[in-house]
């Protein structure tokens, strides 16, 4: 440009002082960039005017051979970019089968970061996952799992077949437990009437979670509404039967050499042998028991109750006050009672 190299370096130093950056590194970077731009411009002008191929080669060699003062100083060398994680392990087991412990174990073995329902909530990815499960043939599965080395738990577990097609080198781990114990666990935790997936009270706050819950449960129950109309969602015997059927479907669909049926009580040995990694010296992780999960769920539910009770009280008070000012006390009582009854009906689970 019309400013010289010295002006560019001076401008770089001023920028560095304003932003608190190291001046030596900025000067070297700006100096190298300006010199390279000048040589490249000279090469383009001369090659266009002369049309000499040898001149192009000479100037290209000069451009490539320019010294890099940043690399020479050793202070601001470019760090190699970390290669994005590729999904290597697919968890096909249902939630509440030791998936949290498995995710911690896989990350400790170097297969992280791990995708789970907690990751979906943290990244606010409920709607993309719901759309993917509603139209799995059109979903971008590699995009949804980009940056993750493994996946466990819902919702990714119900998409194991599409994930296998998208990641052909990945291995599958099916976490299992006693079917009746599992049924009782999910009935009091993730599929409880107090959970974000089923509680109508939480619907104004967690509509995306309810949509995702219906989407992934539809694959588990093999219906359209996730076990609601059939009543299986509330029946522990039906849940246990569905759990056994799900495990059988996974075992039949995945090649035996790529599948590990795993219980959290099995510990490191079968998991490390399946993945081809050494056994750590630390104990196998244990986490996320039903009691702790229920406590967290009820805390969220009580918070929502307090918020919506306040809104309801304000609404009833406003209607009653407006009707009383007009001398319609009976109408105020009727409207308040109707609001209260509708709120009671709204609080019932689906």
Coordinates of C-alpha atoms in Angstrom, one line a residue:
X1 CA 0.0 0.0 0.0
X2 CA 1.0 3.6 0.1
X3 CA 2.4 3.3 3.6
X4 CA 5.9 1.9 3.9
X5 CA 7.1 -1.0 6.0
X6 CA 8.2 1.3 8.8
X7 CA 4.6 2.7 9.0
X8 CA 3.1 -0.7 9.1
X9 CA 5.4 -1.8 12.0
X10 CA 4.7 1.5 13.8
X11 CA 0.9 0.8 13.4
X12 CA 1.4 -2.8 14.7
X13 CA 3.2 -1.5 17.8
X14 CA 0.4 1.0 18.5
X15 CA -2.2 -1.8 18.1
X16 CA -0.3 -4.0 20.5
X17 CA -0.1 -1.3 23.2
X18 CA -3.8 -0.7 22.9
X19 CA -4.7 -4.4 23.2
X20 CA -2.0 -5.4 25.6
X21 CA -0.2 -7.7 23.2
X22 CA 3.6 -8.5 23.0
X23 CA 5.1 -5.8 20.8
X24 CA 8.0 -8.0 19.7
X25 CA 5.7 -10.6 18.2
X26 CA 3.5 -8.0 16.6
X27 CA 6.4 -6.2 15.0
X28 CA 7.9 -9.4 13.6
X29 CA 4.5 -10.6 12.3
X30 CA 3.7 -7.3 10.6
X31 CA 7.2 -7.0 9.2
X32 CA 7.1 -10.5 7.7
X33 CA 3.7 -10.0 6.3
X34 CA 4.6 -6.7 4.7
X35 CA 7.8 -8.0 3.2
X36 CA 6.0 -11.0 1.8
X37 CA 3.3 -8.8 0.3
X38 CA 5.9 -6.6 -1.3
X39 CA 7.8 -9.5 -2.9
X40 CA 4.6 -11.1 -4.1
X41 CA 3.5 -7.8 -5.7
X42 CA 6.8 -7.4 -7.4
X43 CA 6.6 -11.0 -8.7
X44 CA 3.2 -10.5 -10.1
X45 CA 4.1 -7.2 -11.8
X46 CA 7.3 -8.5 -13.4
X47 CA 5.7 -11.8 -14.4
X48 CA 2.8 -10.0 -16.1
X49 CA 5.1 -7.5 -17.9
X50 CA 7.8 -10.0 -19.0
X51 CA 5.8 -13.2 -19.4
X52 CA 9.0 -15.0 -18.6
X53 CA 8.4 -18.4 -16.9
X54 CA 11.9 -18.4 -15.5
X55 CA 11.3 -15.0 -13.8
X56 CA 8.1 -16.4 -12.2
X57 CA 10.1 -19.3 -10.8
X58 CA 12.8 -17.0 -9.4
X59 CA 10.4 -14.7 -7.7
X60 CA 8.4 -17.6 -6.4
X61 CA 11.6 -19.0 -4.9
X62 CA 12.4 -15.7 -3.3
X63 CA 8.9 -15.5 -1.8
X64 CA 9.1 -19.0 -0.3
X65 CA 12.6 -18.4 1.1
X66 CA 11.8 -15.3 3.0
X67 CA 12.9 -15.6 6.6
X68 CA 10.3 -15.9 9.3
X69 CA 11.4 -13.7 12.2
X70 CA 8.7 -15.1 14.5
X71 CA 9.9 -18.6 14.1
X72 CA 13.5 -17.5 14.4
X73 CA 12.7 -15.7 17.7
X74 CA 11.1 -18.9 19.1
X75 CA 8.6 -16.9 21.1
X76 CA 5.5 -16.9 18.9
X77 CA 5.8 -20.2 17.0
X78 CA 2.5 -21.4 15.6
X79 CA 1.1 -24.3 17.7
X80 CA -0.1 -27.3 15.7
X81 CA -3.9 -27.4 15.6
X82 CA -5.5 -30.2 17.5
X83 CA -7.2 -32.6 15.3
X84 CA -11.0 -32.6 15.9
X85 CA -12.3 -35.7 17.7
X86 CA -13.8 -38.4 15.6
X87 CA -16.6 -40.6 17.0
X88 CA -14.9 -43.9 18.0
X89 CA -17.4 -45.4 20.5
X90 CA -21.2 -45.4 20.2
X91 CA -23.2 -46.2 23.3
X92 CA -26.4 -48.0 22.3
X93 CA -27.6 -48.6 25.9
X94 CA -30.6 -46.8 27.4
X95 CA -30.2 -44.2 30.0
X96 CA -30.0 -45.3 33.6
X97 CA -27.8 -48.3 32.7
X98 CA -24.6 -46.8 34.1
X99 CA -24.1 -44.5 31.1
X100 CA -22.6 -41.7 33.3
X101 CA -20.0 -44.0 34.8
X102 CA -19.2 -45.3 31.3
X103 CA -18.8 -41.7 29.9
X104 CA -16.3 -40.9 32.7
X105 CA -14.5 -44.2 32.0
X106 CA -14.3 -43.5 28.2
X107 CA -13.0 -40.0 28.8
X108 CA -10.4 -41.3 31.2
X109 CA -9.2 -43.8 28.5
X110 CA -8.8 -41.0 26.0
X111 CA -12.0 -41.4 24.0
X112 CA -13.5 -38.0 25.0
X113 CA -15.1 -35.7 24.9
X114 CA -18.3 -37.7 25.5
X115 CA -21.7 -36.9 24.1
X116 CA -24.7 -37.4 26.4
X117 CA -28.0 -35.9 27.3
X118 CA -26.2 -33.6 29.7
X119 CA -24.1 -32.4 26.7
X120 CA -27.3 -31.8 24.7
X121 CA -28.8 -29.7 27.5
X122 CA -25.5 -27.8 28.1
X123 CA -25.1 -27.0 24.4
X124 CA -28.9 -26.3 24.0
X125 CA -29.1 -28.8 21.1
X126 CA -32.6 -30.3 21.9
X127 CA -34.3 -29.0 18.8
X128 CA -31.6 -30.1 16.3
X129 CA -31.6 -33.6 17.9
X130 CA -35.4 -33.7 17.8
X131 CA -35.4 -32.8 14.1
X132 CA -32.8 -35.4 13.4
X133 CA -34.7 -38.2 15.2
X134 CA -38.0 -37.1 13.5
X135 CA -36.3 -37.4 10.1
X136 CA -33.3 -39.6 10.6
X137 CA -32.7 -40.3 6.9
X138 CA -32.1 -36.6 6.2
X139 CA -30.1 -35.8 9.4
X140 CA -26.5 -34.7 9.5
X141 CA -25.2 -37.2 12.0
X142 CA -21.6 -36.3 11.6
X143 CA -22.4 -32.7 12.2
X144 CA -24.4 -33.5 15.4
X145 CA -21.5 -35.5 16.8
X146 CA -18.8 -33.3 15.5
X147 CA -16.0 -32.8 18.1
X148 CA -17.0 -35.8 20.2
X149 CA -15.0 -39.0 20.6
X150 CA -17.8 -41.1 22.1
X151 CA -21.5 -41.0 22.8
X152 CA -23.6 -42.6 25.5
X153 CA -27.2 -42.3 26.8
X154 CA -30.2 -40.9 25.1
X155 CA -30.8 -39.4 22.6
X156 CA -27.7 -40.7 20.6
X157 CA -28.2 -44.3 21.8
X158 CA -31.5 -44.7 19.8
X159 CA -29.7 -43.5 16.7
X160 CA -27.0 -46.1 16.8
X161 CA -27.8 -47.5 13.4
X162 CA -27.4 -44.2 11.7
X163 CA -24.3 -43.4 13.6
X164 CA -22.8 -46.7 12.6
X165 CA -23.4 -45.8 9.0
X166 CA -21.9 -42.4 9.5
X167 CA -18.9 -43.6 11.5
X168 CA -18.1 -47.1 10.0
X169 CA -14.9 -47.5 12.1
X170 CA -16.7 -46.9 15.5
X171 CA -17.4 -49.6 18.0
X172 CA -20.6 -50.1 19.9
X173 CA -21.1 -50.6 23.7
X174 CA -24.5 -51.8 24.9
X175 CA -24.9 -51.1 28.6
X176 CA -27.4 -53.4 30.4
X177 CA -28.8 -54.1 33.8
X178 CA -31.6 -56.0 35.4
X179 CA -34.7 -55.1 33.4
X180 CA -37.0 -54.7 36.4
X181 CA -34.5 -52.6 38.2
X182 CA -34.1 -50.4 35.1
X183 CA -37.9 -50.0 34.8
X184 CA -38.2 -48.9 38.4
X185 CA -35.3 -46.5 37.9
X186 CA -36.6 -44.7 34.8
X187 CA -40.1 -44.6 36.2
X188 CA -38.8 -42.5 39.2
X189 CA -36.2 -40.4 37.3
X190 CA -36.0 -39.5 33.6
X191 CA -39.5 -40.7 32.8
X192 CA -41.2 -39.6 36.0
X193 CA -44.2 -37.3 36.0
X194 CA -41.9 -34.7 37.5
X195 CA -39.2 -34.9 34.8
X196 CA -38.7 -32.2 32.1
X197 CA -40.0 -34.7 29.4
X198 CA -43.4 -35.3 31.0
X199 CA -44.2 -32.6 33.5
X200 CA -46.7 -30.2 32.0
X201 CA -45.7 -27.7 34.7
X202 CA -42.2 -27.5 33.1
X203 CA -43.6 -27.2 29.6
X204 CA -43.3 -23.4 29.3
X205 CA -39.7 -23.7 30.3
X206 CA -38.6 -27.0 28.7
X207 CA -40.7 -27.3 25.5
X208 CA -37.7 -28.3 23.5
X209 CA -36.8 -31.1 26.0
X210 CA -40.4 -32.4 25.8
X211 CA -40.2 -32.5 22.0
X212 CA -36.8 -34.3 22.1
X213 CA -38.2 -36.8 24.7
X214 CA -41.1 -37.7 22.5
X215 CA -38.8 -38.1 19.5
X216 CA -36.3 -40.5 21.1
X217 CA -38.9 -42.4 23.1
X218 CA -40.8 -43.0 19.8
X219 CA -37.7 -45.0 18.6
X220 CA -37.5 -46.9 21.8
X221 CA -41.3 -47.8 22.0
X222 CA -41.7 -48.1 18.3
X223 CA -44.7 -45.8 18.2
X224 CA -45.5 -42.1 17.4
X225 CA -45.8 -40.6 20.9
X226 CA -43.2 -42.3 23.0
X227 CA -45.3 -44.7 25.0
X228 CA -47.9 -42.2 26.2
X229 CA -51.1 -43.4 24.5
X230 CA -50.3 -47.1 24.9
X231 CA -49.7 -46.6 28.7
X232 CA -46.3 -48.4 28.6
X233 CA -44.6 -45.3 29.9
X234 CA -46.4 -45.7 33.2
X235 CA -46.3 -49.5 33.4
X236 CA -43.0 -50.9 34.9
X237 CA -43.7 -54.4 33.6
X238 CA -44.2 -53.1 30.0
X239 CA -41.0 -51.0 30.5
X240 CA -39.0 -54.0 31.5
X241 CA -40.3 -55.9 28.4
X242 CA -39.4 -53.0 26.1
X243 CA -36.0 -52.8 27.7
X244 CA -35.2 -56.5 26.9
X245 CA -36.6 -56.0 23.4
X246 CA -34.3 -53.0 22.8
X247 CA -31.2 -54.9 23.9
X248 CA -32.1 -57.8 21.6
X249 CA -32.6 -55.4 18.7
X250 CA -29.2 -53.9 19.2
X251 CA -27.5 -57.3 19.6
X252 CA -29.1 -58.4 16.3
X253 CA -28.2 -55.3 14.3
X254 CA -24.5 -54.8 15.3
X255 CA -21.8 -57.2 14.1
X256 CA -20.5 -59.3 17.1
X257 CA -16.9 -58.2 16.6
X258 CA -18.0 -54.5 17.0
X259 CA -20.3 -55.0 20.0
X260 CA -19.6 -55.2 23.7
X261 CA -22.4 -55.9 26.1
X262 CA -21.3 -54.2 29.3
X263 CA -22.4 -53.8 32.9
X264 CA -20.9 -51.1 35.0
X265 CA -20.1 -53.7 37.6
X266 CA -17.8 -55.4 35.1
X267 CA -15.1 -52.7 35.6
X268 CA -12.1 -51.9 33.4
X269 CA -11.1 -55.3 32.1
X270 CA -13.7 -56.1 29.4
X271 CA -13.9 -52.5 28.4
X272 CA -10.2 -52.0 27.9
X273 CA -9.8 -55.3 26.2
X274 CA -12.6 -54.4 23.7
X275 CA -11.1 -51.0 23.0
X276 CA -7.5 -52.2 22.9
X277 CA -6.1 -49.9 25.6
X278 CA -4.3 -50.6 28.9
X279 CA -6.2 -50.9 32.1
X280 CA -5.9 -47.8 34.4
X281 CA -4.7 -48.2 37.9
X282 CA -7.5 -46.0 39.2
X283 CA -10.9 -47.6 40.2
X284 CA -13.7 -47.7 37.7
X285 CA -15.8 -44.6 38.1
X286 CA -19.3 -44.7 39.8
X287 CA -21.7 -41.8 39.4
X288 CA -25.3 -40.6 39.0
X289 CA -27.3 -42.8 41.3
X290 CA -31.0 -42.6 41.2
X291 CA -31.3 -40.7 44.5
X292 CA -29.1 -37.9 43.4
X293 CA -30.9 -37.7 40.0
X294 CA -34.3 -37.5 41.7
X295 CA -33.1 -34.8 44.1
X296 CA -31.9 -32.6 41.1
X297 CA -35.1 -33.3 39.2
X298 CA -37.3 -32.3 42.1
X299 CA -35.3 -29.2 42.8
X300 CA -36.0 -28.0 39.2
X301 CA -39.7 -28.9 39.5
X302 CA -40.1 -27.0 42.8
X303 CA -38.5 -24.0 41.3
X304 CA -40.9 -24.0 38.4
X305 CA -43.8 -24.5 40.8
X306 CA -42.8 -21.4 42.7
X307 CA -42.5 -19.3 39.5
X308 CA -45.8 -20.4 38.0
X309 CA -47.6 -20.1 41.4
X310 CA -46.5 -16.5 41.5
X311 CA -47.8 -15.9 37.9
X312 CA -51.1 -17.6 38.8
X313 CA -51.5 -15.5 42.0
X314 CA -50.9 -12.3 40.1
X315 CA -53.4 -13.3 37.3
X316 CA -56.1 -14.2 39.8
X317 CA -55.5 -11.1 41.8
X318 CA -55.7 -8.9 38.8
X319 CA -58.9 -10.4 37.6
X320 CA -60.5 -10.3 41.0
X321 CA -59.5 -6.7 41.5
X322 CA -60.9 -5.6 38.2
X323 CA -64.2 -7.4 38.8
X324 CA -64.5 -6.1 42.3
X325 CA -64.1 -2.5 41.1
X326 CA -67.0 -3.0 38.8
X327 CA -69.1 -4.5 41.6
X328 CA -69.1 -8.0 40.3
X329 CA -67.9 -10.0 43.2
X330 CA -69.6 -13.2 42.1
X331 CA -68.0 -12.9 38.7
X332 CA -64.6 -12.4 40.3
X333 CA -65.0 -15.5 42.4
X334 CA -66.1 -17.6 39.4
X335 CA -63.2 -16.4 37.2
X336 CA -60.7 -17.1 40.0
X337 CA -62.1 -20.6 40.6
X338 CA -61.9 -21.3 36.9
X339 CA -58.3 -20.2 36.7
X340 CA -57.4 -22.3 39.7
X341 CA -59.1 -25.4 38.3
X342 CA -57.4 -25.0 34.9
X343 CA -54.1 -24.7 36.7
X344 CA -54.7 -27.9 38.6
X345 CA -55.5 -29.7 35.3
X346 CA -52.4 -28.2 33.7
X347 CA -50.2 -29.5 36.4
X348 CA -51.1 -33.1 35.7
X349 CA -48.5 -35.2 33.8
X350 CA -49.2 -36.3 30.2

